[in-house]
Structures are given as C-alpha cells and as structure tokens.
Amino acid sequence: MSNLATVLALFFSIGTVVALLVLVRDVVTRRAGSSPVLLIGLGTLFIGERVLGEGDLRLPISGAGLLLVLGAVGLRAYAMSNSDGARREGHRLGLIWTSISVASLLLYAMSLDPVVGALGFEEAGRDRWVGVFQSLFPIVALIGLIPSFLIDRLLALHPIVMPAGASRSAQLSGLGAALAISLMFPVNYLANQHDLDWDVAYFRTTRAGDSTRALVSTLTDPVEVLLFFPSGNDVGREVLPYFEELVASSDDRMSVRMVDQALEPQLAEELKIRENGHVVLRQGESQQKFKLNTDLDRAKRELRKLDGTVQKNLLKLTRGQRTVYFLAGHGEANWRETENTFRKINIYKRDLLEGTLSVKVKTFGVADGSTNAVPDDASVVVVAGPTEPLLAEEITALQRYFDGGGSLLVMIDPEGDPLTELLSHLGVKPGAAVLANAEAHAQIQGGPADRVFIATNKYGSHASVKELSRNSSVAHMVFSTAMSVQKQEGTANKITTLIRSRPNTWEDLNGNFQADPGEPKKTFELAAAITKPMDDAAEGAPEEARAIVVGDVGYLSDVLISRLKANAVFSLDGFKWLTHDEEIVGAIETEEDVKVQHTREEDWIWFLAAVVAVPSMVLLVGFLFIRMRQRRN
C-alpha cells in the first residue's frame, strides 16, 4: 500500500474511533439514539466481508463490525430504560427497527459457504439459494436502518419533551423511504433482463498505426488499394483519409482510388466484387479483400478497428502465410482449457495470431513427430508452460531447431516442468519460486493471494518492447504466478532483458504471500530475448536464431490479454521480432473501449478517497455554511 493510502487508512481509522466515542458518550449522557453506531458497524462488516473478502484481516474486521452492531442494540436498550414518556416510546420503536437490521445478518449468514455446503445443494440449487439470501439481506438491513435514523433525528430535535405520536410518524416515513430505495433492486434486475441499447458513444475511425505505416514503408512491390463505395457514401469518406495517410508513408509504393461497383462492372467482375463496401488490396496477381457495411451506423464497430484489419490483410498479401506450431501433449496452456482461466489462451491464438497477424496455428506432439524434428514450415515454435516433462528426444529436436536458426517462444509454469535442459541450452535458467509484490500487483480476488499477480512497467531496450518502453508511464503488464528468468553463466548466446519486475518483489519460497526472512526484496528479470549468430547461414536464411523466454504463461491468458493492452502489445511485438519483422513492431491503432483495470494499491486509494475524502469535504462545506448562517443571525 502506498504512503498516501496508508495515511488515508490511518485517518479513517482514527476518525471512526473518535466518532464512536462521541456517539457512545451522547447515548450515555443525553439518551441519544444509536443508529450511527449501527451504521458504522454495518459498514465495518461490509469492509471485512466484501472489500477484504479473505486474508488475515477479514476475521478481526468483521468481528469488530459485528460487535459494533450488537453494541448498537445494547446502547439502544440502555437509552430506552433510562427514558420515559414519548422519548421512551421512540427508543422502543428504534430498538425494534435496529433488531430488524441485526436480523438481516442472519439472512447473510445463510449465504455463507459453510452453511450452504452443509445443506448439500446441487450447483443450480446452490446458486438460487445464495442469490435469494444475498438479495434479501441488504433490503432487510435498509428497512431497519432508515426508520432508526429518522427516529433518532426526531429524538435529537426534542431532547426534553417529544410530541406524542411523532415517533410513529417518523418510522412510517422511514419505512416508506426504505421500501422506495429497495425498489431499485428489482428494477435493476428487470433492466438487466430487458436491456435496451442506445448508441451515444464516442466514435472515430482509427488512424494508421505506427506498425502499419512501417509495414507500408517496407513494401518492395507496389500495392493498389481499391475502395468500392458509391459516390458520397459516408463510410467511404471515413475510410479514404486512412489510406491516404498510408500512401503518404509508402514512398509511392501504394496508391488508392474510390470505385463504384455499379459504374465499373468489368473491374468488379475481374475482382469478384458483387456489391459496394469491399476494400481490395492488390499486389501483382495477388489480392486480399475485406467487407465493410455501407451504412455508417452499422459500420462504426468495424471502423474503430480498421487499422488492425488492414494490417492483417497487408501481412497476408506481402509476407505470405506464416505457421506457428504449439508443442502439445505435456499439459501446455491451450485455447481449449476449461479448468484454469489463467491457462486459456484462445484470444491470443484466435484474435492476435490468426486474426491480426494472419498466422496459421498448428499443434504438434509425439504423434506428429515432435521427437524427430520441428516441421520445415515452422516460423515459430511455442512451448506454452508444460506441466509434464518433455521427452529427451523432444528437447533435442527443439535444441537442433534453434541451433539451425529457428525461433522459439518458451514460457515457464512454476507448477510444471522447469524446462531446465532446454533453457540451459538457450542460455538462461528459471528462478526458485513464484514472485510476489505487496504493492505492485493487480486485484483479482482480494486478499494477500493477489500479490502473485505482479504488475510492472519496467521494460528493457529491445525491438520487442520498443512500443512498451516508449509508453511505459501507461503501459502496465500483469503476470500471474511468474518466475524470474536469469542469465546462465558462461553462455555464448546474447541475452537481453526485456521486462523487469517493480522494486520490492520477492521470491515466495514458502507460498504464504509474505516477505519472510530469507526472501529478500529486489528487482527480478521476467522475460529475456536470446540470439545466436548463424555464421554459415545460407542465402535468404535467417542470420541468427532467436528465442524469447518468459517466466509466466498467464500473461497470454484470455482474462489478462483482453483487459490489458500492454500484454497484447508485447505478445504481438514479441512474435514479430521472432519472425524477423522487427521493423514493423508498434501499436495497432483502435478506438474500441477498453475496461479500466486498477492495481490493489489504486483500488485502496479510490476506496478510501470515496469513503473519507469526499464525505469529509461535504461535511466541511456543510459546517462552514452553518457557521456563516449562525453569524448572520
């Protein structure tokens, strides 16, 4: 936690204790109501159960909240026993409503895992049971809390004699307000079930990205772009400036023109274009084409990611078909994974490799000859965190492939095969344990276990991380259960560090998510690029073998790569470097919305700012307003 978050947490804790002491004093000396104590207790319980969720702090925080809630009941009973007349009646009603809020905690307890597990529900029945009680308990808590507050407000306005029947009117008003607020729960459910969309979002066609302009600047043969749109079409007007920007970067090796399919039927027939909306990229006798909707409203989604679509088709047109082989048969991370979400890499395979880069993806194992040799058409071989040991013959085949100028992407799983022999041949070795960081990590589930989801924006000087290094202030990557990747002493290969952890990271040797003695905090290398010169390379063959070793496979998982642009950029640029296309590394422009992700430290700052800073400002403004009004009077 940062210094700011620590100060805010300390300020919040001290303020809460002082407020409780003042409230208890008022109940004892002035027979005031205890609803503020009840609210603080429920809020503390919420922090323990929902904000923390798990870990060492959950039990003491939740326990303190429960004691405060029960204390509110005791204070209310004390105030009632020492009051008389209408004030005693008010405290009696307040005690009833406070007890209703306490009863809501019993409903919450019915949704806890030990209770649900003891009832022996099937999965569907379990979900219904938990859903019902988790929906009921906040409504019941609210129904008890608001009438209590209104009754206490009435008691504060009439400290000596309270009008007869006033407390009953207050409780009815509070009950009506609570039921009105509770109506939001079913209304929200109905809105979710009967969702209607209105497109009022920001829209702009993407501009040509750095990597696409670099790809165009490396063209050896001219490329002609034909835009099949009718004259004056809005989509055509959006697309034309994008390609004009590419033409300006092409050194006269690209041209673009608008064509109406109805007015040039011979050209349309030659290119097999039957309607407007097609974009054709033509180089000699080869061509690639894709379709856009001619209605602007319907084409907005496609136009937001136009740069990626164009680069995909340009790569297929100018570079030919590339093939990547994933080693299989040893429990590797894959696109069909169903048990561990941090080992499912479907988006990487489908959207980035096959989609953006137009790469053909294949798997190969023992039945495909992995013990003999890597297939001749392999551009890259991926070893995606195997959990079971590779055969000795497979390791030899991979070593022979690398020594012959091949490209490898190797990822380590800390619970799987350490790949010691293969990594040693490449010139690196894995760390001793999973890395953890108490400050720089993503919040996944809440609690200390999230510390192994380390976040970093520390990048080296290398083509594969050029874009990330240039934008390091905003380009944060997240890894799941990563190990360090260290240079092997005595290796003749060139080892370049690509990514480093943030400071104060440690190897969690005993798996308790704490930095214990013997687990020093420092900076670790998370990924490395390896090159080996090919002195006797044939003409047109690669001049060096290349490999990237990453101490984690989860950074490619669907759950991370879909939310973190930096993870996607590294996966793309790393692959381009492995295929000797480093001149076209860089960001692919997109105007698609991306979900904002916060680290645990940032979540704490936002939470404490919301519950401390903003309410304090409101109270300060109210206090100043009252003081100014009193002075005027």
mmCIF file of C-alpha atoms in Angstrom, residues 126-342:
data_model
loop_
_atom_site.group_PDB
_atom_site.id
_atom_site.type_symbol
_atom_site.label_atom_id
_atom_site.label_comp_id
_atom_site.label_asym_id
_atom_site.label_seq_id
_atom_site.Cartn_x
_atom_site.Cartn_y
_atom_site.Cartn_z
ATOM 1 C CA ARG A 126 -26.876 -23.572 -4.552
ATOM 2 C CA ASP A 127 -26.838 -20.590 -6.895
ATOM 3 C CA ARG A 128 -30.548 -19.927 -6.337
ATOM 4 C CA TRP A 129 -30.213 -20.228 -2.551
ATOM 5 C CA VAL A 130 -27.242 -17.865 -2.372
ATOM 6 C CA GLY A 131 -28.848 -15.429 -4.801
ATOM 7 C CA VAL A 132 -32.085 -15.219 -2.780
ATOM 8 C CA PHE A 133 -30.426 -14.553 0.577
ATOM 9 C CA GLN A 134 -27.802 -12.170 -0.818
ATOM 10 C CA SER A 135 -30.648 -10.180 -2.378
ATOM 11 C CA LEU A 136 -32.818 -10.180 0.762
ATOM 12 C CA PHE A 137 -30.297 -9.215 3.433
ATOM 13 C CA PRO A 138 -29.410 -5.695 2.137
ATOM 14 C CA ILE A 139 -33.127 -4.908 1.731
ATOM 15 C CA VAL A 140 -33.911 -6.002 5.305
ATOM 16 C CA ALA A 141 -30.872 -4.110 6.640
ATOM 17 C CA LEU A 142 -32.046 -0.969 4.870
ATOM 18 C CA ILE A 143 -35.625 -1.376 6.143
ATOM 19 C CA GLY A 144 -34.310 -1.436 9.717
ATOM 20 C CA LEU A 145 -31.690 1.289 9.316
ATOM 21 C CA ILE A 146 -33.615 4.205 7.785
ATOM 22 C CA PRO A 147 -36.536 4.269 10.289
ATOM 23 C CA SER A 148 -33.954 4.107 13.106
ATOM 24 C CA PHE A 149 -32.180 7.148 11.698
ATOM 25 C CA LEU A 150 -35.390 9.169 11.343
ATOM 26 C CA ILE A 151 -36.470 8.309 14.899
ATOM 27 C CA ASP A 152 -33.039 9.355 16.204
ATOM 28 C CA ARG A 153 -33.283 12.587 14.259
ATOM 29 C CA LEU A 154 -36.613 13.253 15.982
ATOM 30 C CA LEU A 155 -35.076 12.477 19.390
ATOM 31 C CA ALA A 156 -32.272 14.945 18.691
ATOM 32 C CA LEU A 157 -34.747 17.705 17.750
ATOM 33 C CA HIS A 158 -36.726 17.188 21.001
ATOM 34 C CA PRO A 159 -34.136 16.478 23.716
ATOM 35 C CA ILE A 160 -36.557 17.139 26.628
ATOM 36 C CA VAL A 161 -40.178 16.560 25.593
ATOM 37 C CA MET A 162 -41.164 14.837 22.352
ATOM 38 C CA PRO A 163 -44.633 15.249 20.820
ATOM 39 C CA ALA A 164 -46.865 12.227 21.298
ATOM 40 C CA GLY A 165 -47.154 10.060 18.199
ATOM 41 C CA ALA A 166 -44.236 11.772 16.438
ATOM 42 C CA SER A 167 -42.037 8.673 16.564
ATOM 43 C CA ARG A 168 -44.707 6.573 14.854
ATOM 44 C CA SER A 169 -44.942 9.103 12.018
ATOM 45 C CA ALA A 170 -41.139 9.098 11.703
ATOM 46 C CA GLN A 171 -40.977 5.319 11.478
ATOM 47 C CA LEU A 172 -43.652 5.235 8.768
ATOM 48 C CA SER A 173 -41.742 7.852 6.749
ATOM 49 C CA GLY A 174 -38.532 5.865 7.177
ATOM 50 C CA LEU A 175 -40.212 2.621 6.165
ATOM 51 C CA GLY A 176 -41.610 4.246 3.023
ATOM 52 C CA ALA A 177 -38.197 5.655 2.109
ATOM 53 C CA ALA A 178 -36.526 2.279 2.718
ATOM 54 C CA LEU A 179 -39.045 0.446 0.551
ATOM 55 C CA ALA A 180 -38.658 3.052 -2.204
ATOM 56 C CA ILE A 181 -34.877 2.641 -2.172
ATOM 57 C CA SER A 182 -35.244 -1.157 -2.052
ATOM 58 C CA LEU A 183 -37.286 -0.938 -5.233
ATOM 59 C CA MET A 184 -34.007 -0.264 -7.043
ATOM 60 C CA PHE A 185 -33.003 -3.921 -6.607
ATOM 61 C CA PRO A 186 -35.857 -5.476 -8.644
ATOM 62 C CA VAL A 187 -35.800 -2.538 -11.070
ATOM 63 C CA ASN A 188 -32.087 -3.133 -11.679
ATOM 64 C CA TYR A 189 -32.759 -6.853 -12.217
ATOM 65 C CA LEU A 190 -35.555 -6.139 -14.699
ATOM 66 C CA ALA A 191 -33.384 -3.610 -16.521
ATOM 67 C CA ASN A 192 -30.641 -6.226 -16.801
ATOM 68 C CA GLN A 193 -33.065 -8.827 -18.154
ATOM 69 C CA HIS A 194 -34.714 -6.434 -20.631
ATOM 70 C CA ASP A 195 -31.686 -4.473 -21.758
ATOM 71 C CA LEU A 196 -32.058 -1.790 -24.417
ATOM 72 C CA ASP A 197 -29.105 -0.069 -26.095
ATOM 73 C CA TRP A 198 -28.817 3.469 -27.408
ATOM 74 C CA ASP A 199 -25.582 4.227 -29.235
ATOM 75 C CA VAL A 200 -24.419 7.591 -27.854
ATOM 76 C CA ALA A 201 -20.761 6.553 -27.683
ATOM 77 C CA TYR A 202 -17.775 8.464 -28.932
ATOM 78 C CA PHE A 203 -16.870 7.397 -32.465
ATOM 79 C CA ARG A 204 -13.836 7.941 -34.644
ATOM 80 C CA THR A 205 -12.276 5.876 -37.404
ATOM 81 C CA THR A 206 -8.828 4.687 -36.384
ATOM 82 C CA ARG A 207 -5.773 6.390 -37.804
ATOM 83 C CA ALA A 208 -2.932 4.442 -39.355
ATOM 84 C CA GLY A 209 -0.787 2.992 -36.577
ATOM 85 C CA ASP A 210 2.999 3.040 -36.397
ATOM 86 C CA SER A 211 3.374 -0.640 -37.257
ATOM 87 C CA THR A 212 1.038 -0.413 -40.279
ATOM 88 C CA ARG A 213 2.862 2.649 -41.625
ATOM 89 C CA ALA A 214 6.175 0.851 -41.049
ATOM 90 C CA LEU A 215 4.831 -2.162 -42.955
ATOM 91 C CA VAL A 216 3.857 0.064 -45.887
ATOM 92 C CA SER A 217 7.258 1.772 -45.883
ATOM 93 C CA THR A 218 8.972 -1.632 -46.332
ATOM 94 C CA LEU A 219 6.971 -2.621 -49.427
ATOM 95 C CA THR A 220 9.128 -3.886 -52.269
ATOM 96 C CA ASP A 221 6.368 -4.159 -54.877
ATOM 97 C CA PRO A 222 3.544 -1.631 -55.414
ATOM 98 C CA VAL A 223 0.185 -2.197 -53.721
ATOM 99 C CA GLU A 224 -3.040 -0.775 -55.155
ATOM 100 C CA VAL A 225 -5.997 -0.130 -52.842
ATOM 101 C CA LEU A 226 -9.473 -0.111 -54.392
ATOM 102 C CA LEU A 227 -12.341 1.223 -52.262
ATOM 103 C CA PHE A 228 -15.697 0.051 -53.614
ATOM 104 C CA PHE A 229 -18.177 2.651 -52.351
ATOM 105 C CA PRO A 230 -20.814 4.750 -54.120
ATOM 106 C CA SER A 231 -20.105 8.438 -54.585
ATOM 107 C CA GLY A 232 -20.752 10.451 -51.425
ATOM 108 C CA ASN A 233 -21.020 7.396 -49.160
ATOM 109 C CA ASP A 234 -20.286 8.260 -45.505
ATOM 110 C CA VAL A 235 -18.277 5.090 -44.862
ATOM 111 C CA GLY A 236 -16.164 5.715 -47.965
ATOM 112 C CA ARG A 237 -15.436 9.229 -46.717
ATOM 113 C CA GLU A 238 -14.285 7.773 -43.377
ATOM 114 C CA VAL A 239 -12.030 5.137 -44.962
ATOM 115 C CA LEU A 240 -10.339 7.257 -47.660
ATOM 116 C CA PRO A 241 -8.305 9.523 -45.274
ATOM 117 C CA TYR A 242 -6.932 6.447 -43.508
ATOM 118 C CA PHE A 243 -5.498 5.030 -46.736
ATOM 119 C CA GLU A 244 -4.278 8.456 -47.871
ATOM 120 C CA GLU A 245 -2.208 8.527 -44.675
ATOM 121 C CA LEU A 246 -0.713 5.143 -45.595
ATOM 122 C CA VAL A 247 0.003 6.322 -49.148
ATOM 123 C CA ALA A 248 1.965 9.255 -47.722
ATOM 124 C CA SER A 249 4.172 6.783 -45.802
ATOM 125 C CA SER A 250 4.701 4.383 -48.706
ATOM 126 C CA ASP A 251 7.287 6.285 -50.788
ATOM 127 C CA ASP A 252 4.992 5.950 -53.832
ATOM 128 C CA ARG A 253 4.679 2.172 -53.420
ATOM 129 C CA MET A 254 0.971 2.370 -52.557
ATOM 130 C CA SER A 255 -1.940 4.009 -54.372
ATOM 131 C CA VAL A 256 -5.639 4.337 -53.527
ATOM 132 C CA ARG A 257 -8.760 5.141 -55.507
ATOM 133 C CA MET A 258 -12.526 5.068 -54.975
ATOM 134 C CA VAL A 259 -14.577 2.828 -57.254
ATOM 135 C CA ASP A 260 -18.353 2.463 -57.598
ATOM 136 C CA GLN A 261 -19.138 -1.187 -58.289
ATOM 137 C CA ALA A 262 -22.167 -0.263 -60.384
ATOM 138 C CA LEU A 263 -20.167 2.127 -62.605
ATOM 139 C CA GLU A 264 -17.202 -0.211 -63.225
ATOM 140 C CA PRO A 265 -18.772 -3.664 -63.671
ATOM 141 C CA GLN A 266 -15.806 -5.074 -65.646
ATOM 142 C CA LEU A 267 -13.306 -4.320 -62.858
ATOM 143 C CA ALA A 268 -15.769 -5.566 -60.250
ATOM 144 C CA GLU A 269 -16.236 -8.831 -62.153
ATOM 145 C CA GLU A 270 -12.471 -9.266 -62.504
ATOM 146 C CA LEU A 271 -12.025 -8.874 -58.742
ATOM 147 C CA LYS A 272 -15.200 -10.879 -57.986
ATOM 148 C CA ILE A 273 -16.870 -7.916 -56.263
ATOM 149 C CA ARG A 274 -20.660 -8.177 -56.366
ATOM 150 C CA GLU A 275 -21.584 -5.144 -54.252
ATOM 151 C CA ASN A 276 -20.157 -1.965 -52.767
ATOM 152 C CA GLY A 277 -18.478 -1.959 -49.361
ATOM 153 C CA HIS A 278 -15.417 -4.030 -50.258
ATOM 154 C CA VAL A 279 -11.804 -2.912 -49.780
ATOM 155 C CA VAL A 280 -9.376 -4.651 -52.141
ATOM 156 C CA LEU A 281 -5.585 -4.729 -51.673
ATOM 157 C CA ARG A 282 -3.867 -5.808 -54.891
ATOM 158 C CA GLN A 283 -0.176 -6.573 -55.462
ATOM 159 C CA GLY A 284 0.591 -8.037 -58.871
ATOM 160 C CA GLU A 285 -1.642 -11.073 -59.360
ATOM 161 C CA SER A 286 -2.324 -11.483 -55.632
ATOM 162 C CA GLN A 287 -5.081 -9.784 -53.721
ATOM 163 C CA GLN A 288 -6.740 -9.608 -50.327
ATOM 164 C CA LYS A 289 -10.119 -8.076 -49.590
ATOM 165 C CA PHE A 290 -12.468 -7.414 -46.711
ATOM 166 C CA LYS A 291 -16.001 -6.092 -46.371
ATOM 167 C CA LEU A 292 -17.378 -3.028 -44.559
ATOM 168 C CA ASN A 293 -21.029 -2.150 -44.125
ATOM 169 C CA THR A 294 -22.017 0.798 -46.319
ATOM 170 C CA ASP A 295 -24.270 2.199 -43.558
ATOM 171 C CA LEU A 296 -22.212 4.369 -41.195
ATOM 172 C CA ASP A 297 -24.100 3.455 -38.023
ATOM 173 C CA ARG A 298 -23.634 -0.251 -38.699
ATOM 174 C CA ALA A 299 -20.007 0.171 -39.788
ATOM 175 C CA LYS A 300 -18.836 2.045 -36.671
ATOM 176 C CA ARG A 301 -17.682 -1.111 -34.889
ATOM 177 C CA GLU A 302 -15.609 -2.160 -37.929
ATOM 178 C CA LEU A 303 -14.164 1.332 -38.440
ATOM 179 C CA ARG A 304 -12.968 1.524 -34.832
ATOM 180 C CA LYS A 305 -10.569 -1.367 -35.536
ATOM 181 C CA LEU A 306 -9.842 -0.623 -39.200
ATOM 182 C CA ASP A 307 -6.078 -0.386 -38.625
ATOM 183 C CA GLY A 308 -5.865 -3.950 -37.339
ATOM 184 C CA THR A 309 -7.963 -5.273 -40.222
ATOM 185 C CA VAL A 310 -5.801 -3.535 -42.820
ATOM 186 C CA GLN A 311 -2.545 -4.721 -41.245
ATOM 187 C CA LYS A 312 -3.839 -8.293 -41.135
ATOM 188 C CA ASN A 313 -4.610 -8.269 -44.860
ATOM 189 C CA LEU A 314 -1.403 -6.440 -45.791
ATOM 190 C CA LEU A 315 0.682 -9.007 -43.923
ATOM 191 C CA LYS A 316 -1.085 -11.860 -45.677
ATOM 192 C CA LEU A 317 -0.608 -10.128 -49.042
ATOM 193 C CA THR A 318 3.043 -9.097 -48.702
ATOM 194 C CA ARG A 319 4.615 -11.611 -46.310
ATOM 195 C CA GLY A 320 2.854 -14.801 -47.276
ATOM 196 C CA GLN A 321 1.448 -17.401 -44.909
ATOM 197 C CA ARG A 322 3.331 -17.903 -41.641
ATOM 198 C CA THR A 323 2.859 -21.007 -39.495
ATOM 199 C CA VAL A 324 3.346 -21.274 -35.746
ATOM 200 C CA TYR A 325 3.492 -24.642 -34.016
ATOM 201 C CA PHE A 326 2.409 -25.141 -30.400
ATOM 202 C CA LEU A 327 4.067 -28.089 -28.697
ATOM 203 C CA ALA A 328 1.322 -30.349 -27.288
ATOM 204 C CA GLY A 329 0.913 -33.428 -25.152
ATOM 205 C CA HIS A 330 2.515 -32.221 -21.914
ATOM 206 C CA GLY A 331 -0.311 -30.241 -20.286
ATOM 207 C CA GLU A 332 0.572 -26.996 -22.048
ATOM 208 C CA ALA A 333 -1.645 -23.913 -21.842
ATOM 209 C CA ASN A 334 -4.069 -24.022 -24.764
ATOM 210 C CA TRP A 335 -7.177 -22.466 -26.287
ATOM 211 C CA ARG A 336 -9.498 -25.251 -25.098
ATOM 212 C CA GLU A 337 -8.597 -25.010 -21.395
ATOM 213 C CA THR A 338 -11.655 -25.231 -19.119
ATOM 214 C CA GLU A 339 -10.279 -25.615 -15.588
ATOM 215 C CA ASN A 340 -7.736 -22.792 -15.157
ATOM 216 C CA THR A 341 -8.736 -19.456 -16.706
ATOM 217 C CA PHE A 342 -5.149 -18.220 -16.485
#
